[in-house]
Amino acid sequence: MRAFDYQVPADALAAMRAVAGNDSAVFLAGGTNLVDHLKLGLTHPDLVVDITGVTSDEVVERDGGLWIGAAVRNSDLAADPRVCERYPMLSEALLSGASGQLRNMATAGGNPLQRTRCGYFQDNTTPCNKRRPGSGCAAVGGHARYQGILGTSEHCVATHPSDMAVALSALDAVVHVLGPDGERTIPFTELHRLPGDEPSRDTVLHHGDLITAIELPDTPIARRSRYRKVRDRASYAFALVSVAAAVDVTDGVVRDVRIALGGVAHKPWRAYLAEEALRGQAAIEDNFREAAAAELVDARAVDGMDGGNAFKIPLVTRTVVSVLRGLTQENQ
Amino acid sequence: MNAVGQDMVRRDGPAKVTGTATYAYEAEVDNAAYCHLILSTIARGQVTDVDVSAALALPGVLTVLTPGNVEKLAPTDDAELAVLQDGEVAYRGQIVGAVVAETSEIARHAAELVHFTYHVDEHDSIFTTDRDDLYRPKAINPGLEPDTSIGNVGEAVRSAHLTVAETYSTPMVHHSPMEPHATTALWQDDSLVLWESTQSVHSVRTDIAGLFSLDAEAVRVICPYVGGGFGAKGSPHGNVVIAVMAARALPGRPIRLALTRQQMFAIVGYRTPTIQETTVAADRDGRFTALAMAAYGQTSRIKEFVEQTAAPTRMMYAAPNRATSHRIAALDVAVPTYMRAPGECPGMFGPEVAVDELADALGIDPIELRVRNEPEVDPETGKPFSSRNLIACLREGAERFGWADRVAGARDGDWLIGTGVAASVFPAFTLRTTANIRFDHNRYTVELGAADLGTGAWTVLTQIAADALGVPVEQVDVRIGDSAYPFASVAGGSSGTATWGSAILTAADTFRDKYGDDPADGDEAENTFIGTGFEGGPYATYAFGAQFAEVRVHADTGEIRVPRLLGVFAAGRIINPRTARSQFVGGMTMGLSMALHEHSVLDPRFGHVINHDLAEYHIASCSDATDVAAHWIEEDDPHVNRLGAKGIGEIGIVGTAAAIVNAAHHATGIRVRHLPLTLDKLLAGLP
Ligand SMILES: Cc1cc2nc3c(=O)[nH]c(=O)nc-3n(C[C@H](O)[C@H](O)[C@H](O)COP(=O)(O)OP(=O)(O)OC[C@H]3O[C@@H](n4cnc5c(N)ncnc54)[C@H](O)[C@@H]3O)c2cc1C
Ligand code: SF4
């Protein structure tokens, strides 16, 4: 923990400029992830720019969808009646995350930008390519239980821990960003990166890019959707595997489907291959299983203590089947 | 009306819930300075150089303690306490330095700036049973024989109708009390005051006085409240020594030192992982013909602590042929210590699952099987039990739990349902303690250096004192938690209430003998209760219990939930049902946590615990422990001690994990022998 300057800018533009113009500046939203990192010595900013007052803290209707200000607290978003009715998977995802106290602090902009919980990343004394590029990846051969099975690289096998982000990925949300070159939008599914040979970068954002809002498009299929989180204790634990899903079945046939996976990759994993395999198929368990298998063709377990994380591969299939079975049974 | 037996509310409750109870770190002192520890980042080797220049250059830094620049301590055979005496590093996370600064933030920042150069030696932190350097310790905690043998187990197994011979294991776990280890230390006028979070003010005083070559009178240890200890605060660790060094380096300046949560996983002890090769052989009727356990544990290369994992196997059930042994691996790892129910807690896991496996194989109800193997006397020592009500606990538990309605293959929607049972045990003993009683202004003040870890000692000792003196509780002031009071034993081994209560009875007798029922102001008496010691007296003295669990396993995902946990205990006289229930329920919850969650993941490549915070090291959350019920049977034990009280602080954790694992087997048909019971161990066997 080092001393730093603390600034409360007047507006979003000033906040963006304050950070963009200083390599050692960071945004502070709810602080539930950033402050831990300051204490653990994972980051050493000279300047902390408080953005909780510069972006909207409201959820508003727009073009049939919802527009979520970056400063909306996770607890408020989860309780918003429009979210509960039209995007239940998002509300469920938020409520499955962290604890009541943390959700009261955490923000819509900060949640998707929280960093991995990989134990080696959070421990300054061990090698980690994400924290110290080139130092190696201690997770391989070590504590691999929470590591990924999809899209990993030899440089990093970490997972993205956010539950909210899994739902946003399934919902085709859009991220609104204010950067040094002005405003732009990024499809949520393209916000996070795979580790490749540059695991230190979690997202495609550049230094100084400020998330101002997250837009949920009108998505009728999401009215009947679920977020299912499988974890090591009943509450207050990160996902081993999670599934956000919505499905539209008519006459026993899957017309449309959305599936995203959590706990499996460096980014919330939109299961396009599984979706494709299911569309137009009979809504039966065998097809759900095959769809999951299609998504997992390139899945690779991480070797490690206590059997590594090989169990996640069957667990994904079982959870996907379980969720789709539940949704389609409700459908009938 | 007697105060003992009443469900009196906690005397310290209001102060705690209003935040006015001061804990060690909050001691009211002026102008405190702050100390932050620096831990080694290698697992074995030597510190060859320390560069403190950057740290000292930081404004607000007062001093940096490093190997070699601190005062020489008196020779000690406790290497854990001999901090910074040389540059040797024996495990990763060992204390290699400390910074003292004007604020805790500066101290923490400066700690990052101290640069260590190490000579690194190859380390070895891998605990297995096939190492060739396992050794037989001279004694196991708390001074028992490492090995015992009666009859011939091998022979009995060969002629048995059925034998379960399996290996079970429990992982490394950490106490993780809510309040981290913390000290405020002040060295002034050649004397030392320590506000310390400890289970024993007197043992801290003795150890610190010895290390710093001080008279015991020059050291005062104060500890009115403790935010949990579970054994981690049973004896001092290196952090206290550092706090004292810092205080002596800055006379007159109070030093505050609290561990971070990560440091709590490095230097204040843990429960060793155990491996339990367990054998239970039986005849056709389920009578045990042999019982054996070969237990394995780890310790640190620089200090031996041997968990008595096989101890409960020695006394739990009857069998003509029996054997136990303990073998230890001394590794480049931190020093293990006692943790809630050392020995019994891990050591009842293997046997109580093995008994369930045997019941299953024999087709005998697991309660009935246990009943058939009740011993008449303690099977190894031949001593009679002062009281032994295991069967009563099993029967009453079965009744309350609805054991008779148990069906295999039950299912509720996606959830597979099963139930399980296991037995609990914990020894009852008492230690040496002195209590002082003084009369003034129509009130009795009772003083002794006991500790309340949150267990209720403030309250139950008041009840005991009131009855001992024959006055209402309103007329009694009990004072504990200060080494200025007479010597009291550690709050450990579930011996506190029985020991301290007995000392109060003894002192009250002396007081009344001297002054009768109408004392004058200033009348004062003191007496010492000797206690049984760990060896006990002519009787085998144990508390017993039975634990019942309902487990649900999700048929798709393997998630495990425990919607119902019920325990029935026979633990002698219950002094206060309110505080007793909370001890039992707390122990059972910790047992649930051990069954499903707790696992310190030690990465042997580095030598330290990787999941070292409470987000990644899981303990049961409220939604994991939804219905935990504790009951007890009336037990009148005239032999155990004058109070008739056995310990209740630890037995609640014993047997819980086995009951849960047995229930999971009942639900799924899958037998898990290695804790924690996590979903990955079930997935492959699910439908
Ligand atoms: C014990 C614990 C358990 C948890 N369990 C879960 C869980 O089960 N599931 C889950 O999903 N999460 C969990 N969390 C994480 C929690 O949800 C996140 O910490 C929280 O959502 C982060 O939001 P914040 O507003 O506090 O972000 P901050 O900590 O303020 O910021 C996080 C990062 O995002 C950046 N940032 C914040 N806002 C913006 C913005 N608008 N534009 C650009 N950059 C920005 C910050 O600079 C920082 O780098 C847990 C956290 C803890 C401590
Ligand atoms: S998995 Fe990624 S975050 Fe974890 S140690 Fe490897 S590089 Fe670091």
mmCIF file of C-alpha atoms and ligand atoms in Angstrom, chain A residues 26-36 51 55 70-71 73-74 93-94 96-99 102-103 105-115 117 161-165 205 209-212 229 231 236-239, chain B residues 614-616, ligand 1:
data_model
loop_
_atom_site.group_PDB
_atom_site.id
_atom_site.type_symbol
_atom_site.label_atom_id
_atom_site.label_comp_id
_atom_site.label_asym_id
_atom_site.label_seq_id
_atom_site.Cartn_x
_atom_site.Cartn_y
_atom_site.Cartn_z
ATOM 1 C CA VAL A 26 -6.682 4.567 -12.162
ATOM 2 C CA PHE A 27 -10.438 4.853 -11.949
ATOM 3 C CA LEU A 28 -12.063 4.007 -8.656
ATOM 4 C CA ALA A 29 -15.691 2.872 -8.717
ATOM 5 C CA GLY A 30 -17.059 0.743 -5.856
ATOM 6 C CA GLY A 31 -13.481 -0.113 -4.942
ATOM 7 C CA THR A 32 -14.304 -3.683 -3.979
ATOM 8 C CA ASN A 33 -11.622 -5.067 -6.266
ATOM 9 C CA LEU A 34 -9.275 -2.135 -6.691
ATOM 10 C CA VAL A 35 -8.799 -1.442 -2.984
ATOM 11 C CA ASP A 36 -7.890 -5.087 -2.341
ATOM 12 C CA ILE A 51 -15.802 8.037 -10.847
ATOM 13 C CA THR A 55 -21.497 8.573 -14.798
ATOM 14 C CA ALA A 70 -21.874 2.678 -15.136
ATOM 15 C CA ALA A 71 -22.349 3.873 -11.554
ATOM 16 C CA ARG A 73 -24.803 -0.420 -7.920
ATOM 17 C CA ASN A 74 -24.999 -4.184 -8.442
ATOM 18 C CA ALA A 93 -26.280 -13.523 -12.011
ATOM 19 C CA LEU A 94 -25.827 -10.382 -9.941
ATOM 20 C CA SER A 96 -25.310 -14.995 -7.129
ATOM 21 C CA GLY A 97 -22.178 -12.871 -6.905
ATOM 22 C CA ALA A 98 -20.198 -11.817 -3.851
ATOM 23 C CA SER A 99 -22.179 -10.799 -0.764
ATOM 24 C CA LEU A 102 -20.134 -6.073 -1.706
ATOM 25 C CA ARG A 103 -23.052 -5.789 -4.123
ATOM 26 C CA MET A 105 -20.743 -1.088 -3.310
ATOM 27 C CA ALA A 106 -19.946 -2.751 -6.631
ATOM 28 C CA THR A 107 -20.924 -0.941 -9.818
ATOM 29 C CA ALA A 108 -22.093 -1.920 -13.293
ATOM 30 C CA GLY A 109 -18.919 -0.476 -14.810
ATOM 31 C CA GLY A 110 -16.553 -1.995 -12.252
ATOM 32 C CA ASN A 111 -17.980 -5.493 -12.125
ATOM 33 C CA PRO A 112 -17.018 -6.578 -15.670
ATOM 34 C CA LEU A 113 -13.566 -5.069 -15.123
ATOM 35 C CA GLN A 114 -12.750 -6.962 -11.931
ATOM 36 C CA ARG A 115 -9.613 -9.021 -12.373
ATOM 37 C CA ARG A 117 -9.049 -14.437 -8.669
ATOM 38 C CA PRO A 161 -14.612 -14.240 -12.217
ATOM 39 C CA SER A 162 -17.624 -12.029 -12.924
ATOM 40 C CA ASP A 163 -21.111 -13.520 -12.923
ATOM 41 C CA MET A 164 -22.759 -10.383 -14.267
ATOM 42 C CA ALA A 165 -20.488 -10.463 -17.301
ATOM 43 C CA LEU A 205 -9.925 -1.100 -23.409
ATOM 44 C CA ASP A 209 -11.091 4.442 -21.476
ATOM 45 C CA LEU A 210 -14.066 5.047 -19.207
ATOM 46 C CA ILE A 211 -17.134 2.838 -19.356
ATOM 47 C CA THR A 212 -20.096 5.198 -19.133
ATOM 48 C CA LYS A 229 -23.960 -20.956 -10.803
ATOM 49 C CA ARG A 231 -19.874 -23.393 -6.724
ATOM 50 C CA TYR A 236 -20.213 -16.227 -1.383
ATOM 51 C CA ALA A 237 -18.027 -18.266 -3.696
ATOM 52 C CA PHE A 238 -16.849 -17.764 -7.233
ATOM 53 C CA ALA A 239 -18.232 -20.057 -9.903
ATOM 54 C CA LEU B 614 -11.233 -15.859 3.202
ATOM 55 C CA ALA B 615 -12.536 -15.371 -0.328
ATOM 56 C CA GLU B 616 -10.576 -18.385 -1.558
HETATM 57 C C1 LIG C 1 -14.804 -11.534 -1.241
HETATM 58 C C2 LIG C 1 -15.315 -11.212 -2.607
HETATM 59 C C3 LIG C 1 -16.156 -12.113 -3.240
HETATM 60 C C4 LIG C 1 -16.642 -11.818 -4.497
HETATM 61 N N1 LIG C 1 -17.442 -12.722 -5.124
HETATM 62 C C5 LIG C 1 -17.886 -12.457 -6.387
HETATM 63 C C6 LIG C 1 -18.689 -13.374 -7.109
HETATM 64 O O1 LIG C 1 -19.038 -14.438 -6.596
HETATM 65 N N2 LIG C 1 -19.062 -13.066 -8.362
HETATM 66 C C7 LIG C 1 -18.716 -11.878 -8.955
HETATM 67 O O2 LIG C 1 -19.105 -11.636 -10.083
HETATM 68 N N3 LIG C 1 -17.941 -11.009 -8.303
HETATM 69 C C8 LIG C 1 -17.532 -11.258 -7.048
HETATM 70 N N4 LIG C 1 -16.738 -10.346 -6.403
HETATM 71 C C9 LIG C 1 -16.207 -9.213 -7.150
HETATM 72 C C10 LIG C 1 -17.094 -8.005 -7.157
HETATM 73 O O3 LIG C 1 -18.279 -8.270 -7.863
HETATM 74 C C11 LIG C 1 -16.274 -6.927 -7.860
HETATM 75 O O4 LIG C 1 -15.221 -6.575 -7.003
HETATM 76 C C12 LIG C 1 -17.102 -5.701 -8.174
HETATM 77 O O5 LIG C 1 -18.147 -6.002 -9.033
HETATM 78 C C13 LIG C 1 -16.202 -4.654 -8.818
HETATM 79 O O6 LIG C 1 -16.930 -3.449 -8.954
HETATM 80 P P1 LIG C 1 -16.415 -2.100 -8.292
HETATM 81 O O7 LIG C 1 -17.356 -1.042 -8.719
HETATM 82 O O8 LIG C 1 -16.236 -2.236 -6.835
HETATM 83 O O9 LIG C 1 -15.012 -1.967 -9.028
HETATM 84 P P2 LIG C 1 -13.647 -1.313 -8.555
HETATM 85 O O10 LIG C 1 -12.964 -2.182 -7.594
HETATM 86 O O11 LIG C 1 -13.865 0.109 -8.186
HETATM 87 O O12 LIG C 1 -12.896 -1.342 -9.944
HETATM 88 C C14 LIG C 1 -12.507 -2.505 -10.574
HETATM 89 C C15 LIG C 1 -11.650 -2.171 -11.782
HETATM 90 O O13 LIG C 1 -12.415 -1.589 -12.807
HETATM 91 C C16 LIG C 1 -11.969 -0.277 -13.108
HETATM 92 N N5 LIG C 1 -13.193 0.497 -13.358
HETATM 93 C C17 LIG C 1 -14.254 0.583 -12.510
HETATM 94 N N6 LIG C 1 -15.239 1.269 -13.095
HETATM 95 C C18 LIG C 1 -14.826 1.618 -14.320
HETATM 96 C C19 LIG C 1 -15.402 2.310 -15.401
HETATM 97 N N7 LIG C 1 -16.655 2.811 -15.336
HETATM 98 N N8 LIG C 1 -14.687 2.486 -16.526
HETATM 99 C C20 LIG C 1 -13.436 1.996 -16.628
HETATM 100 N N9 LIG C 1 -12.821 1.337 -15.635
HETATM 101 C C21 LIG C 1 -13.508 1.143 -14.498
HETATM 102 C C22 LIG C 1 -11.149 0.152 -11.933
HETATM 103 O O14 LIG C 1 -10.142 1.059 -12.288
HETATM 104 C C23 LIG C 1 -10.572 -1.163 -11.472
HETATM 105 O O15 LIG C 1 -9.448 -1.477 -12.251
HETATM 106 C C24 LIG C 1 -16.269 -10.606 -5.134
HETATM 107 C C25 LIG C 1 -15.437 -9.712 -4.481
HETATM 108 C C26 LIG C 1 -14.949 -9.995 -3.229
HETATM 109 C C27 LIG C 1 -14.058 -9.010 -2.547
#
